[in-house]
């Protein structure tokens, strides 16, 4: 007769194996289809100012996108929710990027994946959870907002630097020059935002969008390529299935 303790132990082992299997399946899904999360996050980030009317009436009164999440702003809730979702999407895309680039270097690929996740945590989730303030040291929430933004911006720059080094290693001269051009545009736009060279808030907001979007473009190319390859595989499978049944 099997003892009750032995039976309970076996049942725990079965439950643990099921849990491990489910976790493994979820991770494999992210590694395989993470480009869809990356594409969704980038499209959402680039389109955010348009959906929140940043370039219309609102943009005339705010200097930065983060100000949309300040208390009292009409679209505060929408901005915060939007950014939290985008942060989660970036985190879910990280395993795919590791899998894609681990053939070059597993350590660098792991760092690349962590940087993308860090961007989602810092520049999206933290800036949404903690309110923006022009003075970073007025409160803990203002400091954490600024820290998250700094963390995310640094991660995004390092992501592009990683892709730049990879393009150089693979002798992809056009890609190399393109990423350098994007990084220069981003740095110039960022400097212009910080020094407040222009007196119109809307111009400053547009420059911030340029600063971010130029750094998004290399990642957007990766996501679009992954999506197109996936669509091509589906089309080939459908076509093959159709021909096989047509012959029969």
Coordinates of N, CA and C in Angstrom, one line a residue:
X1 N 0.8 -1.2 0.0 CA 0.0 0.0 0.0 C 0.9 1.3 0.0
X2 N 0.5 2.2 -0.9 CA 1.3 3.4 -1.0 C 1.0 4.3 0.2
X3 N 2.0 4.8 0.8 CA 1.7 5.8 1.9 C 1.2 7.1 1.4
X4 N 0.4 7.7 2.3 CA -0.2 9.0 1.9 C 0.9 10.1 1.6
X5 N 2.0 10.1 2.4 CA 3.0 11.1 2.2 C 3.7 10.9 0.9
X6 N 3.9 9.6 0.5 CA 4.5 9.3 -0.8 C 3.7 9.8 -1.9
X7 N 2.3 9.5 -1.8 CA 1.4 9.9 -2.8 C 1.4 11.4 -3.0
X8 N 1.4 12.1 -1.8 CA 1.4 13.6 -1.9 C 2.6 14.1 -2.6
X9 N 3.8 13.4 -2.2 CA 5.0 13.8 -2.8 C 5.0 13.7 -4.3
X10 N 4.5 12.6 -4.8 CA 4.4 12.3 -6.2 C 3.5 13.3 -6.9
X11 N 2.4 13.7 -6.3 CA 1.5 14.7 -6.8 C 2.1 16.0 -6.9
X12 N 3.0 16.4 -5.9 CA 3.7 17.7 -6.0 C 4.7 17.7 -7.1
X13 N 5.3 16.5 -7.3 CA 6.3 16.4 -8.4 C 5.6 16.6 -9.8
X14 N 4.4 16.0 -9.9 CA 3.6 16.1 -11.2 C 3.2 17.6 -11.4
X15 N 2.7 18.2 -10.3 CA 2.4 19.6 -10.5 C 3.6 20.5 -10.8
X16 N 4.7 20.2 -10.2 CA 5.9 21.0 -10.5 C 6.3 20.8 -12.0
X17 N 6.3 19.5 -12.5 CA 6.6 19.3 -13.9 C 5.7 20.0 -14.8
X18 N 4.4 20.0 -14.5 CA 3.4 20.7 -15.3 C 3.7 22.2 -15.4
X19 N 4.1 22.7 -14.2 CA 4.4 24.2 -14.1 C 5.6 24.5 -14.9
X20 N 6.7 23.6 -14.8 CA 7.9 23.8 -15.6 C 7.6 23.7 -17.1
X21 N 6.8 22.8 -17.5 CA 6.4 22.6 -18.9 C 5.7 23.8 -19.4
X22 N 4.7 24.4 -18.6 CA 4.0 25.5 -19.0 C 4.9 26.8 -19.2
X23 N 5.8 26.9 -18.2 CA 6.7 28.0 -18.2 C 7.7 27.9 -19.4
X24 N 8.1 26.7 -19.7 CA 9.0 26.5 -20.9 C 8.2 26.8 -22.2
X25 N 7.0 26.4 -22.3 CA 6.2 26.7 -23.5 C 6.0 28.2 -23.7
X26 N 5.7 28.9 -22.6 CA 5.6 30.4 -22.7 C 6.9 31.0 -23.1
X27 N 8.0 30.6 -22.6 CA 9.3 31.2 -23.0 C 9.6 30.9 -24.4
X28 N 9.3 29.7 -24.8 CA 9.6 29.3 -26.2 C 8.7 30.2 -27.2
X29 N 7.5 30.4 -26.8 CA 6.6 31.3 -27.6 C 7.2 32.7 -27.7
X30 N 7.7 33.2 -26.6 CA 8.3 34.6 -26.6 C 9.5 34.6 -27.5
X31 N 10.3 33.6 -27.4 CA 11.5 33.5 -28.2 C 11.2 33.4 -29.7
X32 N 10.1 32.8 -30.0 CA 9.8 32.6 -31.4 C 9.0 33.7 -32.0
X33 N 8.1 34.3 -31.2 CA 7.2 35.3 -31.7 C 7.3 36.7 -31.0
X34 N 8.4 36.9 -30.4 CA 8.6 38.1 -29.7 C 8.7 39.4 -30.6
X35 N 9.0 39.1 -31.9 CA 9.1 40.3 -32.8 C 7.7 40.9 -32.9
X36 N 6.6 40.2 -32.7 CA 5.3 40.8 -32.8 C 5.1 41.8 -31.6
X37 N 5.6 41.4 -30.4 CA 5.5 42.3 -29.3 C 6.3 43.6 -29.5
X38 N 7.5 43.3 -30.1 CA 8.4 44.5 -30.4 C 7.8 45.4 -31.4
X39 N 7.2 44.8 -32.4 CA 6.6 45.7 -33.5 C 5.4 46.5 -32.9
X40 N 4.6 45.8 -32.1 CA 3.5 46.5 -31.5 C 3.9 47.6 -30.6
X41 N 5.0 47.4 -29.7 CA 5.5 48.4 -28.8 C 6.0 49.6 -29.6
X42 N 6.8 49.4 -30.6 CA 7.4 50.5 -31.4 C 6.3 51.3 -32.1
X43 N 5.4 50.6 -32.7 CA 4.3 51.3 -33.4 C 3.5 52.2 -32.5
X44 N 3.2 51.6 -31.3 CA 2.5 52.3 -30.3 C 3.3 53.5 -29.8
X45 N 4.6 53.4 -29.6 CA 5.4 54.5 -29.1 C 5.5 55.6 -30.1
X46 N 5.7 55.2 -31.4 CA 5.8 56.3 -32.4 C 4.5 57.0 -32.6
X47 N 3.4 56.3 -32.5 CA 2.1 56.8 -32.8 C 1.4 57.5 -31.5
X48 N 2.0 57.4 -30.4 CA 1.5 57.9 -29.1 C 1.2 59.4 -29.2
X49 N 2.1 60.3 -29.7 CA 1.8 61.7 -29.8 C 0.6 62.0 -30.7
X50 N 0.4 61.2 -31.7 CA -0.8 61.5 -32.7 C -2.1 61.1 -32.0
X51 N -2.1 60.0 -31.3 CA -3.3 59.5 -30.6 C -3.7 60.4 -29.5
X52 N -2.7 61.0 -28.8 CA -3.0 61.9 -27.7 C -3.0 63.4 -28.0
X53 N -3.1 63.7 -29.3 CA -3.3 65.0 -29.8 C -2.1 65.9 -29.4
X54 N -0.9 65.4 -29.3 CA 0.2 66.1 -28.8 C 0.6 67.2 -29.8
X55 N 0.4 67.0 -31.1 CA 0.8 68.0 -32.1 C -0.3 69.0 -32.4
X56 N -1.4 69.0 -31.6 CA -2.5 69.9 -31.8 C -2.6 70.9 -30.7
X57 N -3.7 71.0 -30.0 CA -3.8 72.0 -28.9 C -2.9 71.7 -27.7
X58 N -2.8 70.4 -27.3 CA -2.1 70.1 -26.1 C -0.6 70.5 -26.3
X59 N -0.1 70.2 -27.5 CA 1.4 70.5 -27.7 C 1.8 71.9 -27.6
X60 N 0.8 72.8 -27.6 CA 1.1 74.3 -27.5 C 1.4 74.7 -26.0
X61 N 1.1 73.8 -25.1 CA 1.3 74.1 -23.7 C 2.2 73.2 -22.9
X62 N 2.7 72.1 -23.5 CA 3.6 71.2 -22.8 C 4.9 71.1 -23.6
X63 N 6.0 71.0 -22.9 CA 7.4 70.9 -23.5 C 7.8 69.5 -23.8
X64 N 7.3 68.5 -23.0 CA 7.8 67.1 -23.2 C 6.6 66.2 -23.2
X65 N 6.8 65.0 -23.8 CA 5.7 64.0 -23.8 C 5.3 63.6 -22.4
X66 N 6.3 63.5 -21.5 CA 6.1 63.1 -20.1 C 5.1 64.0 -19.4
X67 N 5.0 65.2 -19.8 CA 4.0 66.1 -19.2 C 2.6 65.8 -19.4
X68 N 2.3 64.9 -20.4 CA 1.0 64.4 -20.6 C 0.5 63.6 -19.4
X69 N 1.4 63.1 -18.7 CA 1.0 62.2 -17.5 C 1.0 63.0 -16.2
X70 N 1.2 64.3 -16.2 CA 1.1 65.1 -15.0 C -0.3 65.1 -14.4
X71 N -0.4 65.3 -13.1 CA -1.7 65.4 -12.5 C -2.5 66.7 -13.1
X72 N -3.7 66.5 -13.4 CA -4.5 67.6 -13.9 C -4.6 67.6 -15.4
X73 N -3.7 66.9 -16.1 CA -3.7 66.8 -17.6 C -4.9 66.0 -18.0
X74 N -5.6 66.4 -19.1 CA -6.9 65.7 -19.5 C -6.7 64.3 -19.9
X75 N -5.5 64.0 -20.4 CA -5.2 62.6 -20.9 C -4.2 61.9 -20.0
X76 N -4.2 62.3 -18.8 CA -3.2 61.6 -17.8 C -3.4 60.1 -17.8
X77 N -4.6 59.7 -17.6 CA -4.9 58.3 -17.4 C -4.5 57.5 -18.7
X78 N -4.9 58.1 -19.8 CA -4.6 57.4 -21.1 C -3.1 57.3 -21.4
X79 N -2.4 58.3 -21.0 CA -0.9 58.3 -21.2 C -0.3 57.3 -20.3
X80 N -0.6 57.2 -19.1 CA 0.0 56.2 -18.1 C -0.3 54.8 -18.5
X81 N -1.6 54.5 -18.9 CA -2.0 53.2 -19.3 C -1.2 52.8 -20.6
X82 N -1.1 53.7 -21.5 CA -0.4 53.5 -22.8 C 1.0 53.1 -22.6
X83 N 1.7 53.8 -21.7 CA 3.1 53.6 -21.4 C 3.3 52.3 -20.7
X84 N 2.5 52.0 -19.8 CA 2.6 50.7 -19.0 C 2.5 49.5 -20.0
X85 N 1.5 49.6 -20.8 CA 1.3 48.5 -21.8 C 2.6 48.4 -22.7
X86 N 3.1 49.5 -23.2 CA 4.3 49.5 -24.0 C 5.5 48.9 -23.3
X87 N 5.6 49.3 -22.0 CA 6.7 48.7 -21.2 C 6.6 47.2 -21.1
X88 N 5.5 46.7 -20.9 CA 5.3 45.2 -20.9 C 5.6 44.6 -22.2
X89 N 5.2 45.2 -23.3 CA 5.5 44.7 -24.6 C 7.0 44.6 -24.9
X90 N 7.7 45.6 -24.5 CA 9.2 45.6 -24.6 C 9.8 44.5 -23.8
X91 N 9.3 44.3 -22.6 CA 9.9 43.2 -21.8 C 9.6 41.8 -22.4
X92 N 8.4 41.7 -23.0 CA 8.0 40.4 -23.6 C 8.8 40.1 -24.9
X93 N 9.4 41.2 -25.5 CA 10.2 41.1 -26.8 C 11.6 40.7 -26.5
X94 N 12.1 40.8 -25.3 CA 13.5 40.6 -24.9 C 14.0 39.2 -25.2
X95 N 13.2 38.1 -24.9 CA 13.7 36.8 -25.2 C 13.9 36.5 -26.7
X96 N 13.1 37.1 -27.5 CA 13.2 37.0 -29.0 C 14.6 37.6 -29.4
X97 N 14.9 38.7 -28.9 CA 16.1 39.4 -29.4 C 17.4 38.6 -28.9
X98 N 17.3 38.0 -27.7 CA 18.4 37.2 -27.3 C 18.5 36.0 -28.2
X99 N 17.4 35.3 -28.5 CA 17.5 34.1 -29.4 C 18.0 34.5 -30.8
X100 N 17.6 35.7 -31.3 CA 18.0 36.1 -32.6 C 19.5 36.3 -32.7
X101 N 20.1 36.9 -31.7 CA 21.5 37.3 -31.8 C 22.5 36.5 -31.0
X102 N 22.1 35.4 -30.3 CA 23.0 34.6 -29.5 C 24.0 33.8 -30.3
X103 N 23.7 33.7 -31.6 CA 24.7 33.0 -32.5 C 26.0 33.8 -32.6
X104 N 25.9 35.1 -32.4 CA 27.1 35.9 -32.5 C 27.8 35.9 -31.2
X105 N 27.1 36.1 -30.1 CA 27.7 36.0 -28.7 C 26.6 35.9 -27.7
X106 N 26.6 34.9 -27.0 CA 25.5 34.6 -26.0 C 25.5 35.7 -24.9
X107 N 26.6 36.2 -24.5 CA 26.7 37.2 -23.5 C 26.2 38.6 -24.0
X108 N 26.6 38.9 -25.2 CA 26.2 40.2 -25.8 C 24.7 40.1 -26.1
X109 N 24.2 39.0 -26.6 CA 22.8 38.8 -26.9 C 21.9 38.9 -25.6
X110 N 22.5 38.3 -24.5 CA 21.7 38.5 -23.2 C 21.7 39.9 -22.8
X111 N 22.8 40.6 -23.0 CA 22.9 42.0 -22.6 C 21.9 42.8 -23.5
X112 N 21.8 42.5 -24.8 CA 20.9 43.2 -25.7 C 19.5 43.0 -25.2
X113 N 19.1 41.8 -24.9 CA 17.7 41.5 -24.4 C 17.4 42.2 -23.1
X114 N 18.4 42.3 -22.2 CA 18.2 43.0 -20.9 C 18.0 44.5 -21.2
X115 N 18.8 45.0 -22.1 CA 18.7 46.5 -22.4 C 17.3 46.8 -22.9
X116 N 16.7 46.0 -23.8 CA 15.4 46.2 -24.3 C 14.4 46.2 -23.1
X117 N 14.5 45.2 -22.3 CA 13.6 45.1 -21.1 C 13.8 46.3 -20.2
X118 N 15.1 46.7 -20.0 CA 15.3 47.8 -19.2 C 14.7 49.1 -19.7
X119 N 14.7 49.2 -21.0 CA 14.1 50.4 -21.6 C 12.6 50.4 -21.3
X120 N 12.0 49.2 -21.4 CA 10.5 49.1 -21.1 C 10.2 49.4 -19.7
X121 N 11.1 49.0 -18.8 CA 10.9 49.3 -17.4 C 11.1 50.8 -17.0
X122 N 12.3 51.3 -17.5 CA 12.6 52.7 -17.2 C 11.8 53.7 -17.9
X123 N 11.9 53.8 -19.2 CA 11.3 54.9 -20.0 C 9.8 54.7 -20.2
X124 N 9.3 53.6 -19.9 CA 7.8 53.4 -20.1 C 7.1 53.2 -18.8
X125 N 7.4 52.1 -18.1 CA 6.7 51.8 -16.8 C 7.0 52.8 -15.7
X126 N 8.2 53.1 -15.5 CA 8.6 54.0 -14.4 C 8.1 55.5 -14.6
X127 N 8.2 55.9 -15.9 CA 7.7 57.3 -16.2 C 6.2 57.4 -16.1
X128 N 5.6 56.2 -16.3 CA 4.1 56.2 -16.2 C 3.6 56.2 -14.7
X129 N 4.3 55.4 -13.9 CA 3.9 55.2 -12.5 C 4.3 56.5 -11.6
X130 N 5.4 57.2 -12.0 CA 5.8 58.3 -11.2 C 5.6 59.6 -12.0
X131 N 5.0 60.6 -11.4 CA 4.6 61.8 -12.1 C 5.9 62.7 -12.4
X132 N 5.8 63.3 -13.6 CA 6.8 64.2 -14.1 C 6.8 65.6 -13.3
X133 N 8.0 66.1 -13.1 CA 8.2 67.5 -12.5 C 9.4 68.1 -13.2
X134 N 9.3 69.4 -13.4 CA 10.4 70.1 -14.0 C 11.7 70.1 -13.1
X135 N 11.4 70.0 -11.8 CA 12.5 69.9 -10.8 C 12.5 68.5 -10.3
X136 N 13.6 67.8 -10.6 CA 13.7 66.4 -10.3 C 13.8 66.1 -8.8
X137 N 14.1 67.1 -8.0 CA 14.4 66.8 -6.6 C 13.3 67.4 -5.7
X138 N 12.1 67.7 -6.3 CA 11.0 68.2 -5.5 C 10.4 67.2 -4.6
X139 N 10.4 65.9 -5.2 CA 9.8 64.8 -4.5 C 10.4 63.5 -5.0
X140 N 10.1 62.4 -4.2 CA 10.7 61.1 -4.6 C 10.1 60.7 -5.9
X141 N 8.8 60.9 -6.2 CA 8.2 60.5 -7.4 C 8.8 61.2 -8.6
X142 N 9.1 62.5 -8.5 CA 9.7 63.3 -9.5 C 11.1 62.7 -9.8
X143 N 11.9 62.4 -8.7 CA 13.2 61.8 -8.9 C 13.2 60.5 -9.6
X144 N 12.2 59.6 -9.2 CA 12.1 58.3 -9.8 C 11.7 58.4 -11.3
X145 N 10.8 59.3 -11.6 CA 10.4 59.6 -13.0 C 11.7 59.9 -13.8
X146 N 12.5 60.9 -13.3 CA 13.7 61.3 -14.0 C 14.7 60.2 -14.1
X147 N 14.8 59.4 -13.0 CA 15.8 58.3 -13.0 C 15.3 57.2 -14.0
X148 N 14.0 56.9 -14.1 CA 13.5 56.0 -15.1 C 13.8 56.4 -16.5
X149 N 13.5 57.7 -16.7 CA 13.7 58.3 -18.1 C 15.2 58.2 -18.5
X150 N 16.1 58.5 -17.5 CA 17.5 58.5 -17.8 C 18.0 57.0 -18.0
X151 N 17.5 56.1 -17.2 CA 17.8 54.7 -17.4 C 17.4 54.2 -18.8
X152 N 16.1 54.5 -19.2 CA 15.6 54.1 -20.4 C 16.3 54.7 -21.6
X153 N 16.6 56.0 -21.5 CA 17.3 56.7 -22.6 C 18.7 56.1 -22.8
X154 N 19.4 55.8 -21.7 CA 20.7 55.2 -21.8 C 20.7 53.8 -22.4
X155 N 19.7 53.0 -22.0 CA 19.5 51.7 -22.5 C 19.2 51.7 -24.0
X156 N 18.4 52.7 -24.5 CA 18.1 52.8 -25.9 C 19.4 53.2 -26.7
X157 N 20.2 54.1 -26.2 CA 21.5 54.4 -26.8 C 22.4 53.2 -26.9
X158 N 22.5 52.4 -25.9 CA 23.3 51.2 -25.8 C 22.8 50.2 -26.8
X159 N 21.5 50.1 -26.9 CA 20.9 49.1 -27.9 C 21.4 49.5 -29.3
X160 N 21.3 50.7 -29.7 CA 21.8 51.2 -31.0 C 23.3 51.0 -31.1
X161 N 24.0 51.2 -30.1 CA 25.5 50.9 -30.1 C 25.8 49.5 -30.4
X162 N 25.0 48.6 -29.7 CA 25.2 47.1 -29.9 C 24.9 46.8 -31.4
X163 N 23.8 47.3 -32.0 CA 23.5 47.1 -33.4 C 24.6 47.7 -34.3
X164 N 25.2 48.8 -33.9 CA 26.2 49.4 -34.7 C 27.5 48.5 -34.7
X165 N 27.9 48.0 -33.6 CA 29.0 47.1 -33.5 C 28.8 45.8 -34.3
X166 N 27.5 45.3 -34.2 CA 27.2 44.1 -34.9 C 27.3 44.3 -36.4
X167 N 26.8 45.5 -36.9 CA 26.9 45.8 -38.3 C 28.3 45.9 -38.8
X168 N 29.1 46.5 -38.0 CA 30.6 46.6 -38.3 C 31.2 45.2 -38.4
X169 N 30.9 44.4 -37.4 CA 31.4 43.0 -37.4 C 31.0 42.2 -38.6
X170 N 29.8 42.4 -39.1 CA 29.3 41.7 -40.2 C 29.6 42.4 -41.6
X171 N 30.3 43.5 -41.5 CA 30.7 44.3 -42.7 C 29.4 44.8 -43.4
X172 N 28.4 45.2 -42.7 CA 27.2 45.8 -43.3 C 27.4 47.3 -43.3
X173 N 28.1 47.8 -44.3 CA 28.4 49.2 -44.3 C 27.2 50.2 -44.4
X174 N 26.2 49.8 -45.2 CA 25.0 50.7 -45.3 C 24.3 50.7 -43.9
X175 N 24.1 49.6 -43.3 CA 23.5 49.6 -42.0 C 24.3 50.3 -41.0
X176 N 25.6 50.2 -41.0 CA 26.5 50.9 -40.1 C 26.4 52.4 -40.2
X177 N 26.4 52.9 -41.5 CA 26.3 54.3 -41.7 C 24.9 54.8 -41.3
X178 N 23.9 54.0 -41.6 CA 22.5 54.4 -41.3 C 22.3 54.6 -39.8
X179 N 22.8 53.6 -39.0 CA 22.7 53.7 -37.5 C 23.5 54.9 -37.0
X180 N 24.6 55.1 -37.5 CA 25.4 56.3 -37.1 C 24.6 57.6 -37.3
X181 N 24.0 57.7 -38.5 CA 23.2 58.9 -38.9 C 22.1 59.0 -37.9
X182 N 21.4 57.9 -37.6 CA 20.2 58.0 -36.7 C 20.7 58.4 -35.3
X183 N 21.8 57.9 -34.8 CA 22.3 58.3 -33.5 C 22.7 59.7 -33.4
X184 N 23.3 60.2 -34.5 CA 23.7 61.7 -34.5 C 22.5 62.5 -34.5
X185 N 21.5 62.2 -35.3 CA 20.2 63.0 -35.3 C 19.6 63.0 -33.9
X186 N 19.6 61.8 -33.2 CA 19.0 61.7 -31.9 C 19.7 62.6 -30.9
X187 N 21.0 62.5 -30.9 CA 21.8 63.3 -29.9 C 21.6 64.8 -30.2
X188 N 21.6 65.2 -31.4 CA 21.4 66.6 -31.7 C 20.1 67.1 -31.2
X189 N 19.0 66.3 -31.5 CA 17.7 66.6 -31.1 C 17.6 66.7 -29.6
X190 N 18.2 65.7 -28.9 CA 18.2 65.7 -27.5 C 18.9 66.9 -26.8
X191 N 20.0 67.3 -27.4 CA 20.7 68.5 -26.9 C 19.9 69.7 -27.1
X192 N 19.2 69.9 -28.2 CA 18.3 71.0 -28.5 C 17.2 71.1 -27.5
X193 N 16.7 69.9 -27.1 CA 15.6 69.8 -26.1 C 16.1 70.3 -24.8
X194 N 17.3 69.9 -24.4 CA 17.8 70.2 -23.1 C 18.2 71.7 -22.9
X195 N 18.7 72.2 -23.9 CA 19.2 73.7 -23.9 C 18.0 74.6 -24.1
X196 N 16.8 74.1 -24.5 CA 15.6 74.9 -24.8 C 16.0 76.0 -25.7
X197 N 16.5 75.7 -26.9 CA 16.9 76.7 -27.9 C 15.7 77.4 -28.5
X198 N 14.6 76.7 -28.5 CA 13.4 77.2 -29.1 C 12.4 77.5 -28.0
X199 N 11.7 78.7 -28.2 CA 10.8 79.2 -27.1 C 9.4 78.5 -27.2
X200 N 9.1 77.9 -28.4 CA 7.8 77.2 -28.5 C 7.8 75.8 -27.9
X201 N 6.9 75.5 -27.0 CA 6.8 74.2 -26.4 C 6.6 73.1 -27.5
X202 N 5.8 73.4 -28.5 CA 5.5 72.4 -29.5 C 6.8 71.9 -30.3
X203 N 7.7 72.9 -30.6 CA 9.0 72.6 -31.2 C 9.8 71.7 -30.4
X204 N 9.8 71.9 -29.1 CA 10.6 71.1 -28.1 C 10.0 69.7 -28.1
X205 N 8.7 69.6 -28.2 CA 8.0 68.3 -28.2 C 8.3 67.5 -29.4
X206 N 8.4 68.2 -30.6 CA 8.7 67.5 -31.8 C 10.1 67.0 -31.8
X207 N 11.0 67.8 -31.3 CA 12.4 67.4 -31.2 C 12.6 66.2 -30.3
X208 N 11.8 66.1 -29.2 CA 11.9 64.9 -28.4 C 11.4 63.7 -29.1
X209 N 10.3 63.9 -30.0 CA 9.9 62.8 -30.8 C 10.9 62.3 -31.8
X210 N 11.6 63.3 -32.4 CA 12.7 63.0 -33.3 C 13.8 62.2 -32.6
X211 N 14.2 62.7 -31.4 CA 15.2 62.0 -30.6 C 14.9 60.6 -30.3
X212 N 13.7 60.3 -30.0 CA 13.3 58.9 -29.7 C 13.1 58.1 -30.9
X213 N 12.3 58.6 -31.9 CA 12.0 57.8 -33.1 C 13.2 57.4 -33.9
X214 N 14.2 58.3 -34.0 CA 15.4 57.9 -34.8 C 16.1 56.7 -34.1
X215 N 16.0 56.6 -32.8 CA 16.6 55.4 -32.1 C 15.7 54.2 -32.2
X216 N 14.4 54.4 -32.4 CA 13.5 53.3 -32.6 C 13.7 52.6 -33.9
X217 N 14.1 53.4 -35.0 CA 14.1 52.9 -36.3 C 14.9 51.6 -36.5
X218 N 16.1 51.4 -36.0 CA 16.8 50.2 -36.2 C 16.1 49.0 -35.6
X219 N 15.5 49.2 -34.4 CA 14.7 48.1 -33.8 C 13.4 47.8 -34.6
X220 N 12.9 48.9 -35.2 CA 11.7 48.7 -36.0 C 12.0 47.9 -37.2
X221 N 13.2 48.1 -37.8 CA 13.6 47.3 -39.0 C 13.7 45.8 -38.6
X222 N 14.2 45.5 -37.4 CA 14.3 44.1 -36.9 C 12.9 43.5 -36.8
X223 N 12.0 44.3 -36.2 CA 10.7 43.8 -35.9 C 9.9 43.5 -37.2
X224 N 10.1 44.5 -38.2 CA 9.4 44.3 -39.5 C 10.0 43.1 -40.2
X225 N 11.3 43.0 -40.2 CA 11.9 41.8 -40.9 C 11.4 40.5 -40.3
X226 N 11.3 40.4 -39.0 CA 10.8 39.2 -38.4 C 9.4 38.9 -38.7
X227 N 8.6 40.0 -38.8 CA 7.2 39.9 -39.1 C 7.0 39.4 -40.6
X228 N 7.7 40.0 -41.5 CA 7.6 39.7 -42.9 C 8.0 38.2 -43.1
X229 N 9.1 37.8 -42.5 CA 9.5 36.4 -42.6 C 8.5 35.4 -42.1
X230 N 7.8 35.8 -41.0 CA 6.7 35.0 -40.4 C 5.6 34.9 -41.4
X231 N 5.2 36.0 -42.0 CA 4.1 36.1 -42.9 C 4.4 35.2 -44.2
X232 N 5.7 35.3 -44.6 CA 6.1 34.5 -45.7 C 6.0 33.0 -45.5
X233 N 6.4 32.6 -44.3 CA 6.3 31.2 -43.9 C 4.9 30.7 -43.9
X234 N 4.0 31.6 -43.4 CA 2.6 31.2 -43.4 C 2.0 31.1 -44.8
X235 N 2.4 32.0 -45.6 CA 2.0 32.0 -47.0 C 2.5 30.8 -47.8
X236 N 3.7 30.4 -47.5 CA 4.3 29.2 -48.2 C 3.6 28.0 -47.7
X237 N 3.3 27.9 -46.4 CA 2.6 26.7 -45.8 C 1.2 26.6 -46.4
X238 N 0.5 27.8 -46.5 CA -0.9 27.8 -47.1 C -0.9 27.4 -48.5
X239 N 0.1 27.9 -49.3 CA 0.2 27.6 -50.7 C 0.5 26.2 -50.9
X240 N 1.4 25.6 -50.1 CA 1.8 24.2 -50.2 C 0.6 23.3 -49.9
X241 N -0.2 23.7 -48.8 CA -1.4 22.9 -48.5 C -2.4 23.0 -49.6
X242 N -2.6 24.1 -50.2 CA -3.5 24.3 -51.3 C -3.2 23.5 -52.5
X243 N -1.9 23.5 -52.9 CA -1.4 22.7 -54.0 C -1.6 21.2 -53.8
X244 N -1.2 20.8 -52.6 CA -1.3 19.3 -52.3 C -2.8 18.9 -52.4
X245 N -3.7 19.7 -51.9 CA -5.1 19.3 -52.0 C -5.7 19.5 -53.5
X246 N -5.1 20.4 -54.2 CA -5.5 20.6 -55.6 C -5.1 19.4 -56.4
X247 N -3.9 18.9 -56.2 CA -3.4 17.7 -56.9 C -4.3 16.5 -56.6
X248 N -4.6 16.3 -55.3 CA -5.5 15.2 -54.9 C -6.9 15.4 -55.5

